[in-house]
Amino acid sequence: MTPAPAPAPAPSGIPEAQRRDGRPMRAEGGFDRRPAPGRGGAPGGPRRSSGGGRGGARGDRRGGPRERRPNGPSPVQKRQAEYIPAPVDEKTVRIIPLGGVEEVGRNMFAVETGNDIFVCDVGFQFVSEDTAPGVDYILPNTKYLEMNASRVRAVFITHGHLDHIGGIPFLMGRFGNPPIYTCNLSAVMIQKRQEEYPDMPALNLVIVEPGQTVTIGSTPVKFFAVTHSIPDSMGISIQTPWGNVVATGDLKLDHNNGIPTDEEQKKWGELGRDNNLMFIADSTNAEKDGFSIPERKVHETLEEIVKTVSGRLIIGTFASQFERMIHIIETAEKLGKKVVLEGRSIRTNLEIAQKTNLLEIKKDTVIPAQEIGDYPPDKVVILATGAQGEEFAALMRIATKQHKNITLSARDTVVLSSSVIPGNEINVQKLKDMLYRNGVSLIHYRSSDVHSTGHGNTGELVWINKQVNAKFFMPAYGYYSMTSCHAKAVEQAGRPRDTIVLADNGTVIDMIEGKTLNVHKEKVPNSPLIVDGFAIGDMQEVVIRDRQALAKDGMFVIIATVNLKTGKLRKSPDIISRGFVYLRESQDLLNQARLLIKKTVEDSTHGMNPVDLDYVKNQLTDTMAGYLFSRTNKAPMVIPVLIGV
């Protein structure tokens, strides 16, 4: 990592040959295949026999003939996916959100001016097992950047949360591995994460400071500090000939009862005096009115709890809440208490905080969990991951008595210093129930000011929008409901509606001569990429649909040996059921199924010479799917395996 000069000469990037070497080779069909230790690297693997899909169209559930869908996208989808607009001329500035405006996560957008393209953030999105079983992460689609890799000058990272840096190991090599400009803490976090992917191209990290202006290519770029839940958060101001493109990343305001502090007023006032063309701002909390709780208030509340709690204190929080974690540790040390860190991410981030000089503590302040019994309960503070109720995180293991060193008692106090992420309500409720079963005292964000969001509410967002005073505005960083609420709030505060762009992922927004908006009807490729084990590529709808089918109704495998001369079965077919019915309790169903299998095979082959096993498989799949649905009201994946002898 190297500090950036101010101003800096235009970086030359990397040679074309190195760029090709660094970019993962994509297999035909959308996935990169990287053999890796411990993972089966052999090509191919088990294949479904032809005609072995699920029986019955999903829509009517009658188990009739299956709908035949062509492989791959339709011609219309293919034309849409391949839309790559021509480069901009000298009169135009272009914005393309590639992710993060239809979801919380996978944040990424491109800014194009002259012959330069700049990328802001390279995040990923966590995915629910319900919607995409087996998928690890969802990534932005970078095909537009890949097609224009020679013009991508730099990537800017606003802060170190995974929804802004998580895609870096997977995506940077795809569009030329350009230099990454970011603040010190974010650079350390990026490098730490990159160590987990040693086969990926080495990164060129350039450290910048808020207030610094760096010229990249032919474009000056200014960096400014923003308030967020992690230190070294910054915004970007890209200075084009027609005005500045200003992006905030995630942010909130430091304020006193709704009045921004002097520091906030000075910072945003100075930014507003520039000629700002487009403002791109965080929308995550745009559905909440007023002003958020300042982090300062949370620190005061937690400090009081650490001081006054009479027994042992366990605090569950996000490992990414650096300032909160640091404040808790410093408070505990000041009061002569020992700190136990439970959770890999918390220990990793403590290392990073010490490495970047955000935290200096005595060596004996942090103790291992094995030494808890050596100190009085009121002299121990446990910082743990898992406040969202994750099954295998430290807090849940403690609550369910599965932790080998920490056992809860009625004297303990547990603080959940986080809000509930949408979708995690059931898991968090389960965690709270398990904690109460241990008799502990529980404090959470609904009962006390022990958590503050890192994202500004509507009052903060409107105030910032007025300060920046850009000609155009695009709400970003959130679901469409959030960006819509953000747009409506600033419109009600006086911004003209025709200066607001509500974008989707892939929307191409051209600003011509700094006066006119041109939003293209077509979108650049925007279907999400997925990380699925060691494979990276387009969302394979058939694969995901099959996984969802298996998760819902299971599978029904038929193994039968067919005499190719007579078309008769050589013996009674074998049946394997997984996730469908319990075989021992379904003997009548299985006996009837075997009779139907025999009849279907022999009827299908009657008079057939030679025997066409593919045709028989299709007939058997359709017949058995209808039969199983009629008997069980479930539609398992029917997989016939016919062996001709």
Short mmCIF file of C-alpha atoms in Angstrom, two decimals, residues 265 268-269 271-273 276 462-470:
data_model
loop_
_atom_site.label_atom_id
_atom_site.label_comp_id
_atom_site.label_asym_id
_atom_site.label_seq_id
_atom_site.Cartn_x
_atom_site.Cartn_y
_atom_site.Cartn_z
CA GLN A 265 -21.86 22.24 8.70
CA TRP A 268 -20.89 20.08 3.76
CA GLY A 269 -20.93 23.87 3.35
CA LEU A 271 -18.61 20.95 -0.61
CA GLY A 272 -21.77 22.87 -1.56
CA ARG A 273 -19.72 25.80 -2.83
CA ASN A 276 -21.83 19.99 -8.35
CA VAL A 462 -32.69 16.23 3.09
CA TRP A 463 -30.30 18.56 4.93
CA ILE A 464 -27.26 17.08 3.18
CA ASN A 465 -28.99 17.26 -0.22
CA LYS A 466 -29.63 20.98 0.23
CA GLN A 467 -26.05 21.60 1.30
CA VAL A 468 -24.52 19.84 -1.72
CA ASN A 469 -26.97 21.64 -4.03
CA ALA A 470 -26.17 19.57 -7.12
#
